[in-house]
Amino acid sequence: MVLGNAKKAGVKKIIVPGVDMRSNTDAIHLAALHPNEIYASIGLHPYEAQKIKPDAARDELETLLAASRDAIVAIGECGLDYHIYKDEDATSKKRVQKELFTAQLTLAASHHLPIIIHVRDAYEDFFNTFDKITDKPTGVIHCFSGGLQEARMAKERKLFIGVDGNITYSKTLQRIVSDIPLSQILLETDAPYLTPIPHRGERNEPKYIPLTAACIAELLHTTPKAVMTQTTENAKQLFQMI
């Protein structure tokens, strides 16, 4: 149903990111069921940092890569998320998040794979951690929540900006995206969350991607077709998809 709806809306290829070992396996399974339509990304969300050591995480992800490399186009969702630590001294918890993120950055680089990055309330540490990697992978900052400075810093590091359905109702995000070049933007859903207007409150699906594209087109004074064409090329470039 979801895949059929997406096709009707003109969305022909979908990347399904994992956030833990179970969802990683599910993403690979979906990619195997729908070759050349669904692709998997495997990774460990920063909230997993309290549950698994970096070396063990890397070993588990390496095992999945060895078994299903053809289905996997990226490493992630991985990164840093300090949102839940706002009211506490979380120095040690932040440290283990950075260690887990670093392990996945180096894994991505060693396999010549891009990364899908999750950053929330942690941009300074994110850039500092990323910059310490000698062999840096390319990637996308998923569901971008930074400002223009962070967008420029991402561009300097050849990172794309992921724009989701919240662009249709977030005035702050609209102001920021208005100043981001289309060549740096990728379209995302964050399904089942961040459903674009006029379907906000419903479950999000890839079929709503054209609504996100239309909003970006208005902000950048271009056409939805131009947005979809360029962002598709961006995705193909980043994820090496045919």
Short mmCIF file of C-alpha atoms in Angstrom, two decimals:
data_model
loop_
_atom_site.label_atom_id
_atom_site.label_comp_id
_atom_site.label_asym_id
_atom_site.label_seq_id
_atom_site.Cartn_x
_atom_site.Cartn_y
_atom_site.Cartn_z
CA MET A 1 0.00 0.00 0.00
CA VAL A 2 2.69 2.53 1.01
CA LEU A 3 4.90 1.64 -1.95
CA GLY A 4 1.94 1.71 -4.33
CA ASN A 5 0.88 5.13 -3.06
CA ALA A 6 4.42 6.40 -3.50
CA LYS A 7 4.61 5.21 -7.09
CA LYS A 8 1.32 6.90 -7.93
CA ALA A 9 2.75 10.14 -6.54
CA GLY A 10 5.89 9.78 -8.68
CA VAL A 11 8.22 8.62 -5.89
CA LYS A 12 10.08 5.72 -7.47
CA LYS A 13 12.94 5.01 -5.06
CA ILE A 14 12.93 5.01 -1.27
CA ILE A 15 15.72 4.73 1.30
CA VAL A 16 14.69 3.15 4.60
CA PRO A 17 17.12 3.99 7.44
CA GLY A 18 17.53 1.82 10.52
CA VAL A 19 18.04 3.22 14.01
CA ASP A 20 18.76 0.00 15.92
CA MET A 21 19.60 -3.60 15.06
CA ARG A 22 15.96 -4.64 14.65
CA SER A 23 15.07 -1.80 12.27
CA ASN A 24 18.36 -2.33 10.40
CA THR A 25 17.33 -5.92 9.73
CA ASP A 26 13.82 -4.81 8.73
CA ALA A 27 15.25 -2.24 6.29
CA ILE A 28 17.44 -4.87 4.64
CA HIS A 29 14.47 -7.24 4.41
CA LEU A 30 12.35 -4.58 2.70
CA ALA A 31 15.16 -3.84 0.25
CA ALA A 32 15.43 -7.54 -0.58
CA LEU A 33 11.68 -7.73 -1.22
CA HIS A 34 11.70 -4.65 -3.46
CA PRO A 35 15.04 -4.47 -5.30
CA ASN A 36 15.73 -1.23 -7.20
CA GLU A 37 12.81 0.41 -5.41
CA ILE A 38 13.70 0.26 -1.72
CA TYR A 39 17.24 0.60 -0.38
CA ALA A 40 18.51 0.14 3.17
CA SER A 41 20.64 2.31 5.40
CA ILE A 42 21.93 0.70 8.59
CA GLY A 43 22.96 2.55 11.71
CA LEU A 44 22.50 3.16 15.40
CA HIS A 45 20.65 6.22 16.64
CA PRO A 46 22.49 8.22 19.33
CA TYR A 47 20.01 7.02 21.96
CA GLU A 48 21.42 3.52 21.40
CA ALA A 49 24.77 4.70 22.81
CA GLN A 50 23.77 3.70 26.33
CA LYS A 51 22.96 0.16 25.18
CA ILE A 52 25.93 -0.88 23.06
CA LYS A 53 29.69 -0.30 23.01
CA PRO A 54 31.21 1.28 19.89
CA ASP A 55 33.32 -1.77 19.02
CA ALA A 56 30.35 -4.11 19.37
CA ALA A 57 28.22 -1.75 17.29
CA ARG A 58 30.78 -1.66 14.53
CA ASP A 59 31.09 -5.46 14.55
CA GLU A 60 27.32 -5.90 14.25
CA LEU A 61 27.05 -3.42 11.42
CA GLU A 62 30.02 -5.04 9.67
CA THR A 63 28.19 -8.37 9.85
CA LEU A 64 25.13 -6.87 8.17
CA LEU A 65 27.30 -5.27 5.48
CA ALA A 66 29.03 -8.56 4.76
CA ALA A 67 25.72 -10.34 4.33
CA SER A 68 23.71 -7.68 2.47
CA ARG A 69 26.08 -5.14 0.94
CA ASP A 70 24.12 -4.85 -2.33
CA ALA A 71 21.00 -3.69 -0.48
CA ILE A 72 22.77 -1.10 1.69
CA VAL A 73 23.46 2.40 0.35
CA ALA A 74 24.40 4.28 3.54
CA ILE A 75 25.31 4.15 7.21
CA GLY A 76 22.80 5.76 9.57
CA GLU A 77 20.72 7.06 11.11
CA CYS A 78 23.61 8.02 13.38
CA GLY A 79 24.81 11.17 15.09
CA LEU A 80 24.25 13.18 18.25
CA ASP A 81 21.07 14.07 20.13
CA TYR A 82 21.33 16.09 23.36
CA HIS A 83 17.68 17.10 23.52
CA ILE A 84 16.83 14.88 26.50
CA TYR A 85 19.86 16.10 28.47
CA LYS A 86 18.87 19.76 28.70
CA ASP A 87 18.23 19.70 32.45
CA GLU A 88 21.15 17.54 33.56
CA ASP A 89 24.91 17.31 33.54
CA ALA A 90 25.26 14.67 30.86
CA THR A 91 28.97 14.87 30.07
CA SER A 92 29.48 11.09 30.17
CA LYS A 93 26.33 10.36 28.17
CA LYS A 94 27.35 12.85 25.50
CA ARG A 95 30.80 11.28 25.40
CA VAL A 96 29.43 7.81 24.66
CA GLN A 97 27.21 9.26 21.94
CA LYS A 98 30.27 10.82 20.32
CA GLU A 99 32.14 7.52 20.56
CA LEU A 100 29.30 5.62 18.88
CA PHE A 101 29.00 8.27 16.18
CA THR A 102 32.75 8.20 15.52
CA ALA A 103 32.66 4.42 15.13
CA GLN A 104 29.97 4.76 12.47
CA LEU A 105 31.76 7.60 10.69
CA THR A 106 34.89 5.51 10.35
CA LEU A 107 32.83 2.48 9.28
CA ALA A 108 31.16 4.52 6.54
CA ALA A 109 34.49 5.84 5.31
CA SER A 110 36.07 2.40 5.25
CA HIS A 111 33.24 1.06 3.08
CA HIS A 112 32.99 4.22 0.92
CA LEU A 113 29.40 4.75 2.02
CA PRO A 114 27.65 8.03 2.81
CA ILE A 115 26.08 8.70 6.21
CA ILE A 116 22.58 9.74 7.24
CA ILE A 117 23.16 12.04 10.20
CA HIS A 118 20.84 12.81 13.09
CA VAL A 119 21.70 16.05 14.93
CA ARG A 120 19.49 17.61 17.60
CA ASP A 121 20.65 20.31 19.99
CA ALA A 122 24.23 19.19 19.35
CA TYR A 123 25.57 20.98 16.28
CA GLU A 124 28.79 22.27 17.85
CA ASP A 125 29.80 18.80 19.07
CA PHE A 126 28.64 17.28 15.79
CA PHE A 127 30.96 19.42 13.67
CA ASN A 128 33.83 18.98 16.14
CA THR A 129 33.39 15.20 16.08
CA PHE A 130 33.04 15.09 12.30
CA ASP A 131 36.13 17.24 11.78
CA LYS A 132 38.30 14.85 13.80
CA ILE A 133 37.78 12.10 11.22
CA THR A 134 40.68 12.01 8.79
CA ASP A 135 38.86 10.19 5.99
CA LYS A 136 35.48 11.93 6.05
CA PRO A 137 32.43 10.33 4.42
CA THR A 138 29.85 12.33 2.52
CA GLY A 139 26.33 12.44 3.84
CA VAL A 140 23.13 14.27 4.66
CA ILE A 141 22.03 15.98 7.86
CA HIS A 142 18.64 14.37 8.20
CA CYS A 143 15.67 16.55 9.19
CA PHE A 144 17.83 19.64 9.40
CA SER A 145 17.15 21.78 12.48
CA GLY A 146 20.13 24.13 12.41
CA GLY A 147 20.45 27.70 11.19
CA LEU A 148 22.12 29.34 8.22
CA GLN A 149 25.55 29.12 9.84
CA GLU A 150 25.16 25.36 10.32
CA ALA A 151 23.93 25.00 6.74
CA ARG A 152 27.03 26.82 5.48
CA MET A 153 29.28 24.68 7.70
CA ALA A 154 27.59 21.59 6.30
CA LYS A 155 28.19 22.78 2.73
CA GLU A 156 31.89 23.34 3.50
CA ARG A 157 32.03 19.67 4.51
CA LYS A 158 30.11 18.56 1.39
CA LEU A 159 27.09 17.52 3.42
CA PHE A 160 23.54 17.73 2.09
CA ILE A 161 20.58 19.19 3.98
CA GLY A 162 17.54 16.95 4.49
CA VAL A 163 14.22 18.81 4.30
CA ASP A 164 11.05 17.17 5.60
CA GLY A 165 7.32 17.89 5.65
CA ASN A 166 7.67 20.38 8.49
CA ILE A 167 8.92 22.88 5.90
CA THR A 168 5.21 23.42 5.09
CA TYR A 169 4.42 24.81 8.55
CA SER A 170 7.69 25.88 10.21
CA LYS A 171 8.28 29.56 9.48
CA THR A 172 11.78 29.31 10.97
CA LEU A 173 12.72 26.45 8.65
CA GLN A 174 11.20 28.26 5.69
CA ARG A 175 13.44 31.28 6.29
CA ILE A 176 16.51 29.05 6.47
CA VAL A 177 15.72 26.90 3.43
CA SER A 178 15.07 30.05 1.39
CA ASP A 179 18.82 30.68 1.57
CA ILE A 180 20.04 27.12 0.93
CA PRO A 181 20.96 26.26 -2.68
CA LEU A 182 18.81 23.57 -4.28
CA SER A 183 21.98 21.66 -5.13
CA GLN A 184 22.43 21.01 -1.38
CA ILE A 185 18.89 19.82 -0.59
CA LEU A 186 17.45 16.31 -0.30
CA LEU A 187 13.75 15.54 0.15
CA GLU A 188 12.77 13.37 3.13
CA THR A 189 9.66 12.24 4.97
CA ASP A 190 10.71 11.19 8.52
CA ALA A 191 7.65 8.94 8.15
CA PRO A 192 5.44 8.37 10.00
CA TYR A 193 6.18 11.81 11.47
CA LEU A 194 6.32 15.42 10.18
CA THR A 195 3.45 15.05 7.74
CA PRO A 196 3.17 18.12 5.50
CA ILE A 197 0.17 20.43 5.36
CA PRO A 198 -2.69 19.79 4.49
CA HIS A 199 -2.32 16.30 5.97
CA ARG A 200 -0.63 17.29 9.21
CA GLY A 201 -1.79 15.01 12.02
CA GLU A 202 -2.08 11.99 9.72
CA ARG A 203 0.55 9.29 9.29
CA ASN A 204 3.26 10.47 6.96
CA GLU A 205 4.15 8.51 3.80
CA PRO A 206 6.47 8.96 0.81
CA LYS A 207 3.41 9.86 -1.30
CA TYR A 208 3.49 13.30 0.35
CA ILE A 209 6.99 14.14 -0.92
CA PRO A 210 5.53 16.25 -3.79
CA LEU A 211 3.94 18.55 -1.16
CA THR A 212 7.35 19.17 0.37
CA ALA A 213 8.79 19.80 -3.08
CA ALA A 214 6.03 22.29 -3.89
CA CYS A 215 6.71 24.26 -0.72
CA ILE A 216 10.45 24.40 -1.43
CA ALA A 217 9.73 25.47 -5.00
CA GLU A 218 7.70 28.43 -3.74
CA LEU A 219 10.44 29.44 -1.32
CA LEU A 220 13.16 29.24 -3.98
CA HIS A 221 11.02 30.83 -6.73
CA THR A 222 11.18 27.83 -9.02
CA THR A 223 8.90 24.97 -10.06
CA PRO A 224 8.08 21.74 -8.20
CA LYS A 225 9.42 19.82 -11.20
CA ALA A 226 12.76 21.63 -10.94
CA VAL A 227 12.94 20.82 -7.22
CA MET A 228 12.14 17.15 -7.75
CA THR A 229 14.56 16.83 -10.66
CA GLN A 230 17.48 18.45 -8.82
CA THR A 231 16.90 16.71 -5.48
CA THR A 232 16.62 13.37 -7.27
CA GLU A 233 19.99 14.01 -8.90
CA ASN A 234 21.38 15.00 -5.50
CA ALA A 235 20.19 11.70 -4.01
CA LYS A 236 21.62 9.71 -6.88
CA GLN A 237 24.94 11.49 -6.49
CA LEU A 238 25.09 10.92 -2.74
CA PHE A 239 23.82 7.38 -2.53
CA GLN A 240 25.17 6.13 -5.85
CA MET A 241 21.73 5.00 -6.96
CA ILE A 242 20.99 4.33 -10.62
#
